[in-house]
Short mmCIF file of C-alpha atoms in Angstrom, two decimals:
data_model
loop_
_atom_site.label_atom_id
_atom_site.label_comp_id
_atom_site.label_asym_id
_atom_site.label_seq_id
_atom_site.Cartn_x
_atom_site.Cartn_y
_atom_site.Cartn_z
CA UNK L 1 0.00 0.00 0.00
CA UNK L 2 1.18 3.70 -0.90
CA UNK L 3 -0.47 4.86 2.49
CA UNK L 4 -1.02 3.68 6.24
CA UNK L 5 -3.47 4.82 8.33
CA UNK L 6 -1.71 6.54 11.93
CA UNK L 7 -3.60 6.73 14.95
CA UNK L 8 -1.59 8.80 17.39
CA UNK L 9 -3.39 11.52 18.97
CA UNK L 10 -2.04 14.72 17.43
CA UNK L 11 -5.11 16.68 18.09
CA UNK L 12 -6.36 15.90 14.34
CA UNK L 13 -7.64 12.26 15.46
CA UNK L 14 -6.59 9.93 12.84
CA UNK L 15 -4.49 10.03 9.65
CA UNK L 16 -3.34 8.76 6.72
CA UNK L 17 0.76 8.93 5.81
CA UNK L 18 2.60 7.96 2.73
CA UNK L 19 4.16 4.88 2.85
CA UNK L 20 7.57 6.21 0.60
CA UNK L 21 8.45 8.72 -1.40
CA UNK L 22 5.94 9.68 -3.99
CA UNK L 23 6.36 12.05 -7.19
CA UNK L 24 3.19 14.29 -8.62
CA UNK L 25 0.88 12.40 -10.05
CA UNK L 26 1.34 9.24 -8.01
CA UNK L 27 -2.46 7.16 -7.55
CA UNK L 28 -1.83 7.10 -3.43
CA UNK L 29 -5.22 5.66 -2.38
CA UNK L 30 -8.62 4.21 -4.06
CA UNK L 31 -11.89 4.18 -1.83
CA UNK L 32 -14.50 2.07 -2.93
CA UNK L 33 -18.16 4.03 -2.30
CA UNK L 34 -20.06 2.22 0.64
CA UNK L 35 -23.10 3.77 -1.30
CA UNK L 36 -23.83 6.42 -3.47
CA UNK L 37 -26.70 8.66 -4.68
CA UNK L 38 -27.03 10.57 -8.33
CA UNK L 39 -28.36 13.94 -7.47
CA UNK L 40 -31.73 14.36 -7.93
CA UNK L 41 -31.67 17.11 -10.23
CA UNK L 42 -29.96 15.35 -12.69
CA UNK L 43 -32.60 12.35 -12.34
CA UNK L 44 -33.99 12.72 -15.78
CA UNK L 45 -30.22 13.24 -17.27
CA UNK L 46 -28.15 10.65 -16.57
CA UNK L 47 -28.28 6.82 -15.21
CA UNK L 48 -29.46 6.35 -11.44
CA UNK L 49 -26.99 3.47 -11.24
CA UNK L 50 -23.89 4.78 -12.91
CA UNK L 51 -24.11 8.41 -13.10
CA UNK L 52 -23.88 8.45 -16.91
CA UNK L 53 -25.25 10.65 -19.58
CA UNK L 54 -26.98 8.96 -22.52
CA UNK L 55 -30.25 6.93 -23.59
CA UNK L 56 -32.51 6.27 -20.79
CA UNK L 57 -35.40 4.56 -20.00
CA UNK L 58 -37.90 5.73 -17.40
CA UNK L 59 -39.43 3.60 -14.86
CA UNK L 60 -43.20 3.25 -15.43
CA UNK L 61 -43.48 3.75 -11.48
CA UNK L 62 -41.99 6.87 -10.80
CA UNK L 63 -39.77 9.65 -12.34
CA UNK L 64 -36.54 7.18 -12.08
CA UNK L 65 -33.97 6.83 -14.80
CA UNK L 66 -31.64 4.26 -15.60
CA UNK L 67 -29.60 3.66 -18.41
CA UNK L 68 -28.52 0.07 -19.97
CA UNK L 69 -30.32 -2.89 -19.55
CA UNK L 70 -27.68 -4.30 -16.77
CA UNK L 71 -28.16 -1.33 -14.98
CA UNK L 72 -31.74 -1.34 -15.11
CA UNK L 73 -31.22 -5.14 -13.65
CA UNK L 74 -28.33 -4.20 -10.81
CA UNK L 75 -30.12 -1.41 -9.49
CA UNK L 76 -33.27 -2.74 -9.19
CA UNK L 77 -31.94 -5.93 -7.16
CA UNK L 78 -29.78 -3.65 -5.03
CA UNK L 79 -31.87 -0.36 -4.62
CA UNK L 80 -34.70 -0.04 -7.26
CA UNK L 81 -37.02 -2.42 -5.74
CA UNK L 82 -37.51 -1.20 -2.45
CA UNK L 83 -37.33 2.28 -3.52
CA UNK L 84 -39.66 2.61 -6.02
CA UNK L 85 -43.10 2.41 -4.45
CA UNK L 86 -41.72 5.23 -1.50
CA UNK L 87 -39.82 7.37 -4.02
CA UNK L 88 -42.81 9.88 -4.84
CA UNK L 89 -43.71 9.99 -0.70
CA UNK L 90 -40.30 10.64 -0.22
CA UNK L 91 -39.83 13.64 -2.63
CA UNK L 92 -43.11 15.20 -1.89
CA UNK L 93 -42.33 14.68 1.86
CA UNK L 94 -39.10 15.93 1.83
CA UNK L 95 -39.72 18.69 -0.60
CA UNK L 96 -35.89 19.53 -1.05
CA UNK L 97 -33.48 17.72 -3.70
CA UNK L 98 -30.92 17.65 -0.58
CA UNK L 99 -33.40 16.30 2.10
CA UNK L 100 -34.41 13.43 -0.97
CA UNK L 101 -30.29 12.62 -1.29
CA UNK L 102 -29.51 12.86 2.07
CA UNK L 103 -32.53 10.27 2.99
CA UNK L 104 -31.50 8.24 0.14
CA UNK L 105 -27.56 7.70 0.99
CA UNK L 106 -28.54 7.12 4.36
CA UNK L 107 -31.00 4.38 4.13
CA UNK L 108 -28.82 2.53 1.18
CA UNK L 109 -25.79 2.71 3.52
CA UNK L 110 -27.80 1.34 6.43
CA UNK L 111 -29.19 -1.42 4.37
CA UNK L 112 -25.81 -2.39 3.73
CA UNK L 113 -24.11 -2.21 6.90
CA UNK L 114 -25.55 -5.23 8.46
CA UNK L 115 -23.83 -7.54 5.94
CA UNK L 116 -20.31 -5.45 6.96
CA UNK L 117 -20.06 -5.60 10.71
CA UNK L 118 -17.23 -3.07 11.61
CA UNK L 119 -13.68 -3.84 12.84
CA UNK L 120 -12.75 -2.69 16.36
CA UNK L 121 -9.06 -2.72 15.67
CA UNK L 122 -8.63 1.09 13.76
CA UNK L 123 -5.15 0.44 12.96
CA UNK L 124 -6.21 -2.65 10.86
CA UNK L 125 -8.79 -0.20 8.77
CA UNK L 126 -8.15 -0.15 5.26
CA UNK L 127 -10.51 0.25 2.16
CA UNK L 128 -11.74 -2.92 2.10
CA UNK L 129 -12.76 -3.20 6.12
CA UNK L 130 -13.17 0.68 6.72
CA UNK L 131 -17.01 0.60 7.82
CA UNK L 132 -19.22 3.56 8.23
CA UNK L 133 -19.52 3.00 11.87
CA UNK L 134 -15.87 3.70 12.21
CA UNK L 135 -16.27 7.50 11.54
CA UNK L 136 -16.16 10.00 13.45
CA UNK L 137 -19.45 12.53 14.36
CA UNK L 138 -20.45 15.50 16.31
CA UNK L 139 -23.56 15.43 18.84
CA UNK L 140 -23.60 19.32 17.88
CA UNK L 141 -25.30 18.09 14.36
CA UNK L 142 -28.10 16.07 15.78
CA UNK L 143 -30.98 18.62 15.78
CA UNK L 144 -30.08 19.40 12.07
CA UNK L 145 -30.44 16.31 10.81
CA UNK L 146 -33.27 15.05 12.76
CA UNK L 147 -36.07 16.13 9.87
CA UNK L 148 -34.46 14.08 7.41
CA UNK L 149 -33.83 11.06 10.25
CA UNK L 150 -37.51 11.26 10.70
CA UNK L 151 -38.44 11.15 6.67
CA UNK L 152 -36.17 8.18 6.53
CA UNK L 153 -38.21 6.62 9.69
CA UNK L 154 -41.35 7.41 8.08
CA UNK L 155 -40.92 6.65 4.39
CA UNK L 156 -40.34 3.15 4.87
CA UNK L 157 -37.16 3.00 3.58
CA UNK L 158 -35.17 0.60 5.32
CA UNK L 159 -37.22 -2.75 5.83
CA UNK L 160 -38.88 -3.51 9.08
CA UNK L 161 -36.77 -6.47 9.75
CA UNK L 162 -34.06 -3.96 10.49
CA UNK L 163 -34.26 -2.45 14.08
CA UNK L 164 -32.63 0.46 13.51
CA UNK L 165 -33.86 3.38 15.51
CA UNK L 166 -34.34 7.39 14.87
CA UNK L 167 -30.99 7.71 16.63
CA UNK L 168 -29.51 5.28 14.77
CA UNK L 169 -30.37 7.13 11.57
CA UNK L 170 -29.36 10.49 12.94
CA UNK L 171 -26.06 9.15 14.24
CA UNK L 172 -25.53 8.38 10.51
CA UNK L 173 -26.41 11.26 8.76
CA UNK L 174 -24.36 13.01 11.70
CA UNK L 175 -21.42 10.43 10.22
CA UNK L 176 -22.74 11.73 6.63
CA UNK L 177 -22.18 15.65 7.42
CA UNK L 178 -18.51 15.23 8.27
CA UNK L 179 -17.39 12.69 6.20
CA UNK L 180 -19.14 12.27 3.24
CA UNK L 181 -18.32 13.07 -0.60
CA UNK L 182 -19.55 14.82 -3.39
CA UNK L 183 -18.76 12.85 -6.38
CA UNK L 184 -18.01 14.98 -9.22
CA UNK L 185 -17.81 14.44 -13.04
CA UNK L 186 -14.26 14.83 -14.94
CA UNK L 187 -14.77 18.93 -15.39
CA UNK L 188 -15.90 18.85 -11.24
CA UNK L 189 -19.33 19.87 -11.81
CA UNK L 190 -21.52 17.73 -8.88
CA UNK L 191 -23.49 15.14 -10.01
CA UNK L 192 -23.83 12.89 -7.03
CA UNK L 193 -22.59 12.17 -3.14
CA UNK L 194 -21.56 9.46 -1.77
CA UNK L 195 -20.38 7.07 1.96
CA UNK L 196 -16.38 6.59 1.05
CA UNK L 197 -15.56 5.65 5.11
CA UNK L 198 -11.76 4.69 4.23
CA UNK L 199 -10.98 8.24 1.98
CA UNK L 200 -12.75 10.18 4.81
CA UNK L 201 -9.39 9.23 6.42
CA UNK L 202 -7.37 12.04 5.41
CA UNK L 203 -7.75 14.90 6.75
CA UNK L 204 -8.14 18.73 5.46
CA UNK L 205 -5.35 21.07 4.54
CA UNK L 206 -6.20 24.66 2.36
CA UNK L 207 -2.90 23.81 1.12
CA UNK L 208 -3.63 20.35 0.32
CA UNK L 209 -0.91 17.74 -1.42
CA UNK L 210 -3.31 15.61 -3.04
CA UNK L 211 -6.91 15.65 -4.68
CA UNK L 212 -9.82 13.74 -5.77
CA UNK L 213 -11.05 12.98 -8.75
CA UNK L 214 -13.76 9.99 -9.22
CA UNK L 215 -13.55 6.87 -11.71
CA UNK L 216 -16.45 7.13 -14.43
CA UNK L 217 -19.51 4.63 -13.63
CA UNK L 218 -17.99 2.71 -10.58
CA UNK L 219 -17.55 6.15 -8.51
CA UNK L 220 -13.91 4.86 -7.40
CA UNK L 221 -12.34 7.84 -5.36
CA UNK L 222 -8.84 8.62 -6.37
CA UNK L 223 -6.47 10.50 -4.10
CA UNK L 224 -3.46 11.30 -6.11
CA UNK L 225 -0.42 13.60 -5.44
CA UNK L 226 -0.23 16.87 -6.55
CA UNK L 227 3.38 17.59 -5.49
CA UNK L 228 6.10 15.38 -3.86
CA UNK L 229 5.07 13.34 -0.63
CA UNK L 230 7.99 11.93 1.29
CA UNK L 231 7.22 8.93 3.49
CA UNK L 232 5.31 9.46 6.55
CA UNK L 233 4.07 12.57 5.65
CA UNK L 234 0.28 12.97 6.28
CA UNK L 235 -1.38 13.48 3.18
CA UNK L 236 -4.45 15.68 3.03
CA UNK L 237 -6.84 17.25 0.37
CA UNK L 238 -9.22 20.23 0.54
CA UNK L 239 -12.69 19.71 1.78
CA UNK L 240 -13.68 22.81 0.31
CA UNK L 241 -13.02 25.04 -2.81
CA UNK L 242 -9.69 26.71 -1.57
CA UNK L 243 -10.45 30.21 -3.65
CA UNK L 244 -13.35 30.69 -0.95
CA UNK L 245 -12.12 33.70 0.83
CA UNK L 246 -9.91 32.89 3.82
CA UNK L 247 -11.91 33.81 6.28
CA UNK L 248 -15.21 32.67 4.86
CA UNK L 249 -13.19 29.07 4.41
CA UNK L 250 -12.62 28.93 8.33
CA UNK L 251 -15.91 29.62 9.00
CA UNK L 252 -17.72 27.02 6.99
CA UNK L 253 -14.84 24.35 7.91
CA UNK L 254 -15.77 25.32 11.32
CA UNK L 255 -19.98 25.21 10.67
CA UNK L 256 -19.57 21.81 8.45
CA UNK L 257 -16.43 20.27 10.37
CA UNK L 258 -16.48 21.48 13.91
CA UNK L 259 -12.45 22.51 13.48
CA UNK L 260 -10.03 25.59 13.10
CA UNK L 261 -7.97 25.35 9.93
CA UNK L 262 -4.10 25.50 11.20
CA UNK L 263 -2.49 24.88 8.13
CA UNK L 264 0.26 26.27 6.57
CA UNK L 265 -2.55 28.61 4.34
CA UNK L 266 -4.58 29.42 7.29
CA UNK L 267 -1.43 30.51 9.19
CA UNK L 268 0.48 32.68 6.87
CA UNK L 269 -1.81 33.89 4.04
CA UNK L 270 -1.29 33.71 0.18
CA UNK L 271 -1.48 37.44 -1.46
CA UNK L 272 -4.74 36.06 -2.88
CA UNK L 273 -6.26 35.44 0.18
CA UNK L 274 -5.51 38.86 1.28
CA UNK L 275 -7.25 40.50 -1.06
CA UNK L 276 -9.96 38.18 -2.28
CA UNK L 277 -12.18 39.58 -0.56
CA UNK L 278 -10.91 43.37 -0.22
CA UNK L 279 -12.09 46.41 -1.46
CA UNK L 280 -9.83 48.31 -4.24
CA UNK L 281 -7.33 49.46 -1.48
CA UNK L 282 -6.82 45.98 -0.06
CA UNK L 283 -9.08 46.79 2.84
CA UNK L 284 -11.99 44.98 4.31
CA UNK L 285 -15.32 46.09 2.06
CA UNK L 286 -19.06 46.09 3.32
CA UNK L 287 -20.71 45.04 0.36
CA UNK L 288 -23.96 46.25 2.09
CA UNK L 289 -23.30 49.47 2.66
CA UNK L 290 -23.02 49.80 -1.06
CA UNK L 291 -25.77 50.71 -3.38
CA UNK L 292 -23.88 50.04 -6.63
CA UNK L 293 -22.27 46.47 -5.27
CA UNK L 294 -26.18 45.74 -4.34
CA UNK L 295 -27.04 46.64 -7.69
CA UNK L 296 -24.50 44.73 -9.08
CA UNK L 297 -25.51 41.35 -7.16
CA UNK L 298 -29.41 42.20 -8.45
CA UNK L 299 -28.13 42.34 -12.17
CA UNK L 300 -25.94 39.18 -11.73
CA UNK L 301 -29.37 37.32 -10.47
CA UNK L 302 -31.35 38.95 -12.98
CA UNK L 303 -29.13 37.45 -15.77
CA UNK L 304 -29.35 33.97 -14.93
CA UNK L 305 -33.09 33.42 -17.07
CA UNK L 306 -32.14 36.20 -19.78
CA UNK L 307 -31.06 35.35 -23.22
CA UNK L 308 -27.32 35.23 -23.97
CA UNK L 309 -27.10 39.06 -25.30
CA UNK L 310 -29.56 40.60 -22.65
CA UNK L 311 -28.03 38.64 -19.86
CA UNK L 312 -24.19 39.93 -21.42
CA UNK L 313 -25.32 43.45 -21.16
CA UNK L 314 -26.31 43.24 -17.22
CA UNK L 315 -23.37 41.48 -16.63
CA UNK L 316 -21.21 44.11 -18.19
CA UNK L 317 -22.47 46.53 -16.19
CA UNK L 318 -22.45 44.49 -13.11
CA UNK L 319 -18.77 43.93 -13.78
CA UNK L 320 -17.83 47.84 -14.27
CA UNK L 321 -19.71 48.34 -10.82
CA UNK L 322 -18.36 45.94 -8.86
CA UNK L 323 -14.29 46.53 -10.41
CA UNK L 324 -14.85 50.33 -8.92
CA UNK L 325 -15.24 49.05 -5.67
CA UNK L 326 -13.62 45.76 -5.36
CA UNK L 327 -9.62 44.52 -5.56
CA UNK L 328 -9.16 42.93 -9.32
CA UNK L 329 -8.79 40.00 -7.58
CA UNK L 330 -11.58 39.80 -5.13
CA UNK L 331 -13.76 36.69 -6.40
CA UNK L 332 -16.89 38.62 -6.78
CA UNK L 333 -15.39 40.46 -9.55
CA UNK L 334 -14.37 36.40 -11.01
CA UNK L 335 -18.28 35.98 -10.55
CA UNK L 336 -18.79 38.12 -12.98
CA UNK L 337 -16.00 37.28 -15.26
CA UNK L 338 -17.05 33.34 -14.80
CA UNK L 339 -20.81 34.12 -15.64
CA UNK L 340 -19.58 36.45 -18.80
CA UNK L 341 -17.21 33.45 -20.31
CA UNK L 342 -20.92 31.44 -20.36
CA UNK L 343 -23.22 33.75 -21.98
CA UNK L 344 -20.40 34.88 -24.82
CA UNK L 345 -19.62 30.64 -25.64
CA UNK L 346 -23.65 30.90 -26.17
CA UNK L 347 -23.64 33.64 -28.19
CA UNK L 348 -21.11 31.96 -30.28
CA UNK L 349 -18.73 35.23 -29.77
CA UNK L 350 -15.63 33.60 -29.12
CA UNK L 351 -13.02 37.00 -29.44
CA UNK L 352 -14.96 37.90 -25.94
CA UNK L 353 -15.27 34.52 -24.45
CA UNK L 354 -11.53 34.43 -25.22
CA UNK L 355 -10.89 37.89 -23.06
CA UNK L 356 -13.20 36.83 -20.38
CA UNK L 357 -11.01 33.42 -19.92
CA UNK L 358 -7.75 35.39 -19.96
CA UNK L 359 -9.49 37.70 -17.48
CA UNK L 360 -10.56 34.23 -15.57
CA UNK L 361 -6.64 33.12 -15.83
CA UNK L 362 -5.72 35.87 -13.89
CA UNK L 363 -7.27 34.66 -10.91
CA UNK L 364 -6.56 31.31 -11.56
CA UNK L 365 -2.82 31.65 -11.29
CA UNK L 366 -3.15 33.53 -8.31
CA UNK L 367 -6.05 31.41 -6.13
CA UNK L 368 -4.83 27.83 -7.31
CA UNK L 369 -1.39 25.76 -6.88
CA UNK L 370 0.32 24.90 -10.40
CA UNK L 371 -0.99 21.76 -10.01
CA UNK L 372 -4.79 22.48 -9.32
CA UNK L 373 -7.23 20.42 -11.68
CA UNK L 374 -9.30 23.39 -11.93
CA UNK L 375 -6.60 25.53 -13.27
CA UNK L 376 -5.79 22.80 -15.81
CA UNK L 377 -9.51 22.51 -16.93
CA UNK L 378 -9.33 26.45 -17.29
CA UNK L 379 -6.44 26.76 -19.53
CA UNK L 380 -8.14 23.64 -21.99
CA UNK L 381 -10.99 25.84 -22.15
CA UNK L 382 -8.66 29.04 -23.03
CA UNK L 383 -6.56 27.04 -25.65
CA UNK L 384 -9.61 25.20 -27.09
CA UNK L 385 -10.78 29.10 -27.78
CA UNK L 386 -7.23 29.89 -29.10
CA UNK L 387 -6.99 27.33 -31.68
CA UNK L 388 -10.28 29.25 -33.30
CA UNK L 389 -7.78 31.59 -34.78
CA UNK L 390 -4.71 30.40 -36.61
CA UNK L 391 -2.68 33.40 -35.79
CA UNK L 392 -3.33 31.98 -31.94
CA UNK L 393 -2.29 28.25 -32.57
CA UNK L 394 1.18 28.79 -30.48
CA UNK L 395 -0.21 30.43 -27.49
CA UNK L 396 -3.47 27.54 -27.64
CA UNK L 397 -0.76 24.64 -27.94
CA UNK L 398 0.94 26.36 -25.21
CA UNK L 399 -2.25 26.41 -23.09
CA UNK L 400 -2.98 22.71 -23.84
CA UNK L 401 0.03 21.72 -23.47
CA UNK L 402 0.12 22.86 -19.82
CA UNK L 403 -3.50 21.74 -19.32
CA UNK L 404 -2.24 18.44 -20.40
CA UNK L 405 0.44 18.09 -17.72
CA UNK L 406 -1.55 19.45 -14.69
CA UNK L 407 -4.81 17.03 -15.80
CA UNK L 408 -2.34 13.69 -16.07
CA UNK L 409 -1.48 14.64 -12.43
CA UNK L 410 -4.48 15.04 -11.12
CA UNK L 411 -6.53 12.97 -13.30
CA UNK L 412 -4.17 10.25 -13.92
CA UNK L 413 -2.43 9.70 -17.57
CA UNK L 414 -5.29 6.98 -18.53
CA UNK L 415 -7.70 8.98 -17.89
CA UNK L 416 -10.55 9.38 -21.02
CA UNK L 417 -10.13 13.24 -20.46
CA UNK L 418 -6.61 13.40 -20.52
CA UNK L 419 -6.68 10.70 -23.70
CA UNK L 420 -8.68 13.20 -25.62
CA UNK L 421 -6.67 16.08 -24.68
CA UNK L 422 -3.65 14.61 -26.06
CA UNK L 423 -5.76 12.77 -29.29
CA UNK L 424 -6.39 17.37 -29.93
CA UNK L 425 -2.76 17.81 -29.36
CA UNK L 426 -1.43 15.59 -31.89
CA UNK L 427 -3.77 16.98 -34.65
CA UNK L 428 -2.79 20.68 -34.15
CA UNK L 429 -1.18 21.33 -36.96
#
């Protein structure tokens, strides 16, 4: 194995460690989902079973999905079957697309966990015997989870031959609100969540030196290096966006997790999190006090229903408010930028899709490591818009290029991403 888990009390509970020395890149530890749920917005998009886009076919009982014929036969043996007849109760009951997840994960995970009784011995955990039980949770999250305990209670989801109790489900989703995963697709959009007890392992640094990415259809979690790990270093990956404002970070790691970030971000800032949330003279802002930043956040919500060329003109002017009040690099004024890049690729007008991605890059370089998947998925969008224009084919190979060698670190060199970046590399001319 390429990690070990520790248990010595450092004040952080316990960890995971590299085994030996690792380079960037290196595929340090798998975690097979315990259970996993697609989210329900995406119900009528892609395969309840594996998560794909594609040809579905809807369940004449309810508004399921599922994909190929041996999913259609899987799920319903392992989920489908019991589910089916309480799905609409449960959605009209719960009346939230989180409440609906959260209530499905849970009941799925304690389905299973009778057929996986938990080791006592921690230091024998691994991904094969790491058990749900074996995580950690906060009494402080009870009360918030009890509505969705009691849905699950209600709804008949787990089988009466099961003597779980409300507590019992609340002690899980309390394991669920600390631990748990959202599974992304290759570009890191959130399609799904998921019980991975053995990842939930490694702790949290701002300054991470690994991430995640997720294996398409089986949900694998991957934990691979982004710089060099020398053995018995704890690794650690971000349990948030890091480009969250420092001290908005802290707070929510504090709300979610129930700890104070002490890592080497936290403790001495990056210039980016000084200012990414500043004002123009690197000072502390009160967006409220402002009428113009108000009316800037009004015209940013008002674009999100308008057509491509009304919504680019409120942005616009959203964007010219909010960059005479804010630092160029405070992420509000990225907001902007982010939601700009969008409604020009509609429009089809790539020469400002193109500026708004440079504009993008500029925070990018400055809120992300080198190695930072989301940086590498930004500069493949900016060279894919290069190569439009032949005069730009240098600077869009030189974009790709880079996007290639951050992506086969934190993607992994096999992956069908990474394949297709190179298959665009070696046809540029």
């Amino acid at each position: 194995m390429a990690v070990r888990l520790e248990i010595e009390d450092r004040g952080a509970g316990r960890w995971i460690a590299a085994t030996k020395d690792v380079a960037p890149g290196t595929l340090l530890l798998t975690s097979t989902p315990f259970a996993t749920v697609l989210s329900p917005s995406l119900w009528t998009e892609r395969c309840q079973a594996c998560f794909e886009p594609g040809s579905l076919a809807r369940c004449a009982a309810a508004s399921f999905m599922l994909g190929s014929k041996q999913c259609q036969l899987s799920d319903w043996r392992l989920q489908h079957k019991l589910e089916c007849p309480r799905l609409e109760r449960l959605v009209v009951t719960a009346n939230a697309y989180s409440v609906v997840a959260d209530a499905l994960l849970v009941a799925r995970t304690l389905r299973l966990v009778s057929a996986f009784p938990a080791q006592n011995e921690a230091r024998s955990l691994d991904d094969r015997s790491t058990h749900p039980w074996n995580l950690v949770w906060s009494e402080a999250d009870r009360a918030a989870v009890h509505s969705t305990a009691a849905i699950v209670d209600h709804t008949g989801l787990l089988p009466s031959s099961m003597s779980y109790t409300l507590s019992d489900i609340e002690e899980m989703l309390c394991r669920f609100h600390t631990n748990n995963f959202t599974i992304t697709d290759e570009i890191l959009l959130d399609i799904g969540s998921g019980c991975y007890p053995w990842a939930a392992m490694v702790n949290h640094s701002c300054d991470a030196n690994c991430t995640v990415t997720f294996a398409p259809k089986s949900h694998e979690l991957q934990m691979r290096a982004l710089r060099p790990i020398a053995a018995g270093e704890e690794i650690t990956h971000a349990y948030m966006d890091v480009a969250i404002p420092a001290t908005k970070r802290r707070r929510q790691l504090q709300a979610q997790y129930h700890f104070d970030c002490s890592c080497a971000r936290c403790t001495s800032p990056t210039s980016f999190d000084l200012v990414s949330d500043a004002g123009t003279d690197g000072g502390p802002i009160d967006s409220g006090a402002s009428p113009d930043l108000a009316r800037a956040t009004q015209l940013v919500a008002a674009a999100v229903p308008m057509s491509p060329q009304e919504a680019i003109t409120c942005l616009r002017e959203a964007l010219v408010l909010r960059s005479a009040h804010l630092h160029a690099l405070n992420v509000d004024v990225l907001e902007v930028h982010s939601h700009l890049l969008t409604q020009y690729l509609a429009a089809r007008d790539f020469e400002n899709a193109r500026g708004a991605a440079r504009a993008m890059w500029t925070f990018y370089e400055a809120m992300y490591p080198t190695t930072h998947a989301m940086a590498g998925l930004h500069l493949y969008t900016l060279g894919d818009l290069e190569a439009q224009w032949p005069e730009r084919l240098g600077e869009s190979r030189a974009h790709l290029q880079e996007a290639h060698r951050i992506l086969a670190i934190t993607h992994g060199r096999e992956h069908p991403l990474v394949h297709g970046l190179r298959s665009v590399l070696a046809s540029m001319p």
